[in-house]
Amino acid sequence: MGPFIVLSGGKVHPYKTAYIEAIEMKKYLINVMGVPEQAILIDPHARHTTTNLRNTARILLNYGFPKDKFAIVNSSKAHIDAVEKMADRCIRELGYVPYSLGKRISDVIIEFQAKDEAFTIDPDEPLDP
C-alpha cells in the first residue's frame, strides 16, 4: 500500500530479550517476504505504542515525507483499536500528541499523519533518540 515501510519496536519483550523487534521484523520482511531492504526504515528505540507513534512521526518528518499526506499504521485489530484512543495516553506520557489520525481503512489499518510536535525531546527519557 506504500513505497516504504517503517518498522518500530525496541528491545523490550520478553524481559531481558536479546532481540530488537524492528530489526527482527526487518530480517523477516527481507528474507521471507522478499521486501527490498531500501524500502524499509526502522525505529529500534520504541518501548510501547506511544513511542512507536512518536518515533515513526520523527522518521517521516526527518526523511521529508509530505506533511499533508497520510501514512498508514497496520497492526492487529485490538492494537489499532488502542491507537484510535492513544491521544490521551500520549499527553500523559509524552506531554503532547505527535500525530493526527485520519480514516480507519479496515479493522487493521488506520491513517496516520506526523506532526511537528514529534520533535519535542524529553530530557528525562534516556531512550528518547
Coordinates of N, CA and C in Angstrom, one line a residue:
M1 N 0.8 -1.2 0.0 CA 0.0 0.0 0.0 C 0.9 1.3 0.0
G2 N 2.2 1.1 0.1 CA 3.0 2.3 0.1 C 4.4 1.9 -0.3
P3 N 5.2 2.9 -0.7 CA 6.6 2.6 -1.2 C 7.6 2.3 -0.1
F4 N 7.3 2.7 1.2 CA 8.2 2.5 2.3 C 7.4 1.8 3.5
I5 N 8.2 1.1 4.3 CA 7.6 0.5 5.5 C 8.5 1.0 6.6
V6 N 7.9 1.5 7.7 CA 8.6 1.8 8.9 C 8.3 0.8 9.9
L7 N 9.3 0.1 10.4 CA 9.2 -0.9 11.5 C 9.6 -0.3 12.8
S8 N 8.8 -0.4 13.8 CA 9.1 0.3 15.1 C 8.9 -0.7 16.2
G9 N 10.0 -0.8 17.0 CA 10.0 -1.6 18.2 C 11.4 -1.9 18.7
G10 N 11.5 -1.7 20.0 CA 12.8 -1.8 20.6 C 13.1 -3.2 21.3
K11 N 14.0 -3.2 22.1 CA 14.5 -4.4 22.9 C 13.7 -4.4 24.2
V12 N 12.5 -4.9 24.1 CA 11.6 -4.7 25.3 C 11.0 -6.1 25.8
H13 N 10.4 -6.8 24.9 CA 9.6 -8.0 25.3 C 10.2 -9.3 24.6
P14 N 10.3 -10.4 25.3 CA 10.1 -10.5 26.8 C 11.3 -9.9 27.6
Y15 N 11.0 -9.8 28.8 CA 12.0 -9.2 29.7 C 13.4 -9.7 29.5
K16 N 14.4 -8.9 29.3 CA 15.8 -9.2 29.1 C 16.0 -9.9 27.8
T17 N 15.2 -9.6 26.8 CA 15.3 -10.2 25.5 C 16.6 -9.7 24.8
A18 N 17.2 -10.5 24.0 CA 18.4 -10.1 23.2 C 18.0 -9.6 21.9
Y19 N 16.7 -9.6 21.6 CA 16.2 -9.2 20.3 C 15.6 -7.8 20.2
I20 N 15.8 -7.1 19.1 CA 15.2 -5.8 18.9 C 14.0 -6.0 17.9
E21 N 12.8 -5.7 18.3 CA 11.7 -6.0 17.4 C 11.8 -5.5 16.0
A22 N 12.2 -4.3 15.8 CA 12.2 -3.7 14.5 C 13.3 -4.4 13.6
I23 N 14.4 -4.8 14.2 CA 15.4 -5.5 13.4 C 15.0 -6.9 13.0
E24 N 14.3 -7.6 14.0 CA 13.8 -8.9 13.6 C 12.7 -8.9 12.6
M25 N 11.8 -7.8 12.6 CA 10.8 -7.7 11.6 C 11.5 -7.4 10.3
K26 N 12.5 -6.6 10.3 CA 13.2 -6.2 9.0 C 13.8 -7.5 8.4
K27 N 14.5 -8.3 9.2 CA 15.1 -9.5 8.7 C 14.0 -10.4 8.1
Y28 N 12.8 -10.5 8.7 CA 11.7 -11.4 8.2 C 11.2 -10.8 6.9
L29 N 11.0 -9.5 6.8 CA 10.5 -8.9 5.6 C 11.5 -9.1 4.4
I30 N 12.7 -9.0 4.7 CA 13.7 -9.2 3.6 C 13.9 -10.6 3.2
N31 N 14.1 -11.5 4.2 CA 14.5 -12.9 4.0 C 13.3 -13.8 3.6
V32 N 12.1 -13.5 4.1 CA 11.0 -14.4 3.9 C 10.0 -13.8 2.9
M33 N 9.7 -12.5 3.1 CA 8.7 -11.8 2.2 C 9.3 -11.2 1.0
G34 N 10.6 -11.1 0.9 CA 11.3 -10.5 -0.3 C 11.1 -9.0 -0.5
V35 N 10.9 -8.3 0.6 CA 10.8 -6.8 0.6 C 12.2 -6.3 0.4
P36 N 12.4 -5.3 -0.6 CA 13.8 -4.8 -0.8 C 14.2 -4.0 0.5
E37 N 15.4 -4.2 0.9 CA 16.0 -3.5 2.1 C 15.8 -2.0 2.0
Q38 N 16.0 -1.4 0.8 CA 15.9 0.0 0.7 C 14.5 0.6 0.9
A39 N 13.5 -0.3 1.0 CA 12.1 0.2 1.2 C 11.8 0.1 2.7
I40 N 12.7 -0.3 3.5 CA 12.4 -0.5 5.0 C 13.2 0.5 5.8
L41 N 12.5 1.3 6.6 CA 13.1 2.2 7.6 C 12.8 1.6 9.0
I42 N 13.7 1.7 9.9 CA 13.5 1.1 11.3 C 13.6 2.2 12.4
D43 N 12.9 1.9 13.4 CA 13.0 2.6 14.7 C 13.2 1.5 15.7
P44 N 14.5 1.3 16.2 CA 14.8 0.3 17.1 C 14.7 0.8 18.6
H45 N 14.2 2.0 18.8 CA 14.2 2.5 20.2 C 12.8 2.5 20.9
A46 N 11.7 2.3 20.2 CA 10.4 2.4 20.8 C 10.2 1.3 21.9
R47 N 9.5 1.7 22.9 CA 9.3 0.8 24.0 C 7.8 0.4 24.1
H48 N 6.9 1.2 23.6 CA 5.5 1.0 23.6 C 4.8 1.8 22.6
T49 N 3.5 1.7 22.4 CA 2.9 2.3 21.3 C 3.0 3.8 21.2
T50 N 3.0 4.5 22.3 CA 3.2 6.0 22.3 C 4.6 6.3 21.7
T51 N 5.6 5.6 22.0 CA 6.9 5.9 21.4 C 7.0 5.4 20.0
N52 N 6.3 4.3 19.7 CA 6.3 3.8 18.3 C 5.7 4.9 17.4
L53 N 4.6 5.5 17.8 CA 4.0 6.6 17.0 C 4.9 7.8 17.0
R54 N 5.4 8.2 18.1 CA 6.3 9.4 18.1 C 7.5 9.2 17.2
N55 N 8.2 8.1 17.4 CA 9.4 7.9 16.6 C 9.1 7.7 15.1
T56 N 8.0 7.1 14.8 CA 7.7 7.0 13.4 C 7.3 8.4 12.8
A57 N 6.7 9.2 13.6 CA 6.4 10.6 13.1 C 7.7 11.3 12.9
R58 N 8.7 11.1 13.7 CA 10.0 11.8 13.6 C 10.7 11.3 12.3
I59 N 10.6 10.0 12.1 CA 11.2 9.4 10.9 C 10.6 10.0 9.6
L60 N 9.3 10.0 9.6 CA 8.6 10.6 8.4 C 9.0 12.0 8.2
L61 N 9.0 12.8 9.2 CA 9.4 14.2 9.1 C 10.9 14.4 8.7
N62 N 11.7 13.6 9.3 CA 13.2 13.7 9.0 C 13.5 13.3 7.6
Y63 N 12.8 12.4 7.0 CA 13.0 11.9 5.7 C 12.3 12.8 4.6
G64 N 11.5 13.8 5.1 CA 10.9 14.7 4.2 C 9.6 14.1 3.5
F65 N 9.0 13.2 4.2 CA 7.7 12.7 3.6 C 6.7 13.9 3.7
P66 N 5.8 14.0 2.7 CA 4.9 15.2 2.7 C 4.0 15.2 4.0
K67 N 4.0 16.4 4.6 CA 3.3 16.6 5.8 C 1.8 16.6 5.6
D68 N 1.3 16.9 4.3 CA -0.1 16.9 4.0 C -0.6 15.5 3.6
K69 N 0.2 14.5 3.6 CA -0.2 13.2 3.2 C -0.3 12.3 4.4
F70 N -1.2 11.3 4.3 CA -1.3 10.3 5.4 C -0.4 9.1 5.1
A71 N 0.2 8.5 6.1 CA 0.8 7.2 6.1 C -0.3 6.3 6.7
I72 N 0.0 5.0 6.8 CA -0.9 4.1 7.4 C -0.2 3.3 8.5
V73 N -1.0 3.0 9.6 CA -0.5 2.2 10.6 C -1.2 0.9 10.5
N74 N -0.5 -0.2 10.5 CA -1.0 -1.6 10.3 C -0.6 -2.4 11.5
S75 N -1.6 -3.0 12.1 CA -1.4 -3.9 13.3 C -2.6 -4.8 13.5
S76 N -2.7 -5.4 14.6 CA -3.8 -6.2 14.9 C -5.0 -5.3 15.2
K77 N -6.2 -5.9 15.1 CA -7.5 -5.1 15.3 C -7.4 -4.5 16.7
A78 N -7.1 -5.3 17.7 CA -7.0 -4.8 19.1 C -6.0 -3.6 19.2
H79 N -4.9 -3.8 18.5 CA -3.9 -2.7 18.6 C -4.3 -1.4 17.9
I80 N -5.0 -1.6 16.8 CA -5.5 -0.4 16.1 C -6.6 0.3 16.9
D81 N -7.5 -0.6 17.5 CA -8.5 0.0 18.4 C -7.8 0.9 19.5
A82 N -6.7 0.4 20.0 CA -6.0 1.1 21.1 C -5.4 2.4 20.5
V83 N -4.8 2.3 19.3 CA -4.2 3.5 18.6 C -5.3 4.6 18.5
E84 N -6.5 4.2 18.1 CA -7.6 5.2 18.0 C -7.8 6.0 19.3
K85 N -7.5 5.4 20.4 CA -7.7 6.1 21.7 C -6.4 6.5 22.4
M86 N -5.3 6.6 21.6 CA -4.0 6.8 22.2 C -3.7 8.2 22.5
A87 N -4.4 9.2 22.1 CA -4.0 10.6 22.3 C -3.9 11.0 23.7
D88 N -4.9 10.6 24.6 CA -4.8 10.9 26.0 C -3.6 10.3 26.6
R89 N -3.2 9.1 26.3 CA -2.0 8.4 26.8 C -0.8 9.1 26.4
C90 N -0.7 9.6 25.1 CA 0.4 10.4 24.6 C 0.6 11.6 25.5
I91 N -0.5 12.3 25.8 CA -0.4 13.5 26.6 C 0.1 13.2 28.0
R92 N -0.4 12.1 28.6 CA 0.1 11.7 29.9 C 1.6 11.4 29.9
E93 N 2.0 10.6 28.9 CA 3.4 10.0 28.9 C 4.4 10.9 28.2
L94 N 4.0 11.6 27.1 CA 4.9 12.4 26.4 C 4.7 13.9 26.6
G95 N 3.5 14.3 27.0 CA 3.2 15.7 27.1 C 2.6 16.4 25.9
Y96 N 2.4 15.6 24.8 CA 1.8 16.1 23.6 C 1.4 14.9 22.7
V97 N 0.7 15.2 21.6 CA 0.3 14.2 20.7 C 1.1 14.4 19.4
P98 N 2.0 13.4 19.0 CA 2.9 13.6 17.9 C 2.3 13.3 16.5
Y99 N 1.0 13.2 16.4 CA 0.4 12.7 15.2 C -1.1 13.2 15.2
S100 N -1.7 13.0 14.0 CA -3.1 13.1 13.9 C -3.6 11.9 13.1
L101 N -4.7 11.4 13.4 CA -5.3 10.2 12.8 C -6.3 10.6 11.7
G102 N -6.4 9.8 10.7 CA -7.4 10.0 9.6 C -8.4 8.9 9.7
K103 N -8.8 8.4 8.6 CA -9.8 7.4 8.5 C -9.3 6.0 8.9
R104 N -10.2 5.2 9.5 CA -9.9 3.8 9.7 C -10.2 3.1 8.4
I105 N -9.1 2.6 7.8 CA -9.3 2.0 6.4 C -9.9 0.6 6.5
S106 N -9.5 -0.2 7.6 CA -10.0 -1.5 7.8 C -9.9 -1.8 9.3
D107 N -10.2 -3.0 9.7 CA -10.0 -3.4 11.1 C -8.6 -3.3 11.6
V108 N -7.6 -3.4 10.6 CA -6.2 -3.5 11.0 C -5.4 -2.3 10.4
I109 N -6.0 -1.3 9.8 CA -5.3 -0.2 9.2 C -6.0 1.1 9.5
I110 N -5.2 2.1 9.9 CA -5.7 3.5 10.2 C -4.7 4.5 9.6
E111 N -5.2 5.6 9.1 CA -4.3 6.6 8.6 C -3.7 7.4 9.7
F112 N -2.4 7.8 9.4 CA -1.6 8.5 10.4 C -0.8 9.6 9.8
Q113 N -0.8 10.8 10.4 CA -0.1 11.9 9.9 C 0.8 12.5 10.9
A114 N 2.1 12.6 10.6 CA 3.1 13.1 11.5 C 2.9 14.6 11.8
K115 N 3.1 15.0 13.0 CA 3.0 16.4 13.4 C 4.4 16.9 13.9
D116 N 4.7 18.2 13.8 CA 6.0 18.7 14.2 C 6.2 18.5 15.7
E117 N 5.2 18.4 16.5 CA 5.3 18.2 17.9 C 6.2 16.9 18.2
A118 N 6.3 16.0 17.2 CA 7.0 14.8 17.4 C 8.5 15.1 17.7
F119 N 9.0 16.2 17.3 CA 10.4 16.6 17.5 C 10.7 17.0 19.0
T120 N 9.6 17.1 19.8 CA 9.8 17.5 21.2 C 10.6 16.4 21.9
I121 N 11.8 16.8 22.5 CA 12.7 15.8 23.1 C 12.4 15.9 24.6
D122 N 12.3 14.7 25.2 CA 12.1 14.5 26.7 C 13.5 14.3 27.3
P123 N 14.1 15.4 27.9 CA 15.4 15.2 28.5 C 15.5 14.2 29.6
D124 N 14.4 13.8 30.2 CA 14.4 12.9 31.3 C 14.3 11.4 30.8
E125 N 14.1 11.3 29.5 CA 13.9 9.9 28.9 C 15.2 9.5 28.2
P126 N 15.9 8.5 28.9 CA 17.2 8.1 28.3 C 17.1 7.4 26.9
L127 N 15.9 6.9 26.6 CA 15.8 6.2 25.3 C 15.1 7.1 24.3
D128 N 15.0 8.4 24.6 CA 14.4 9.3 23.6 C 15.5 9.6 22.5
P129 N 15.4 9.0 21.3 CA 16.5 9.1 20.4 C 16.7 10.5 19.8

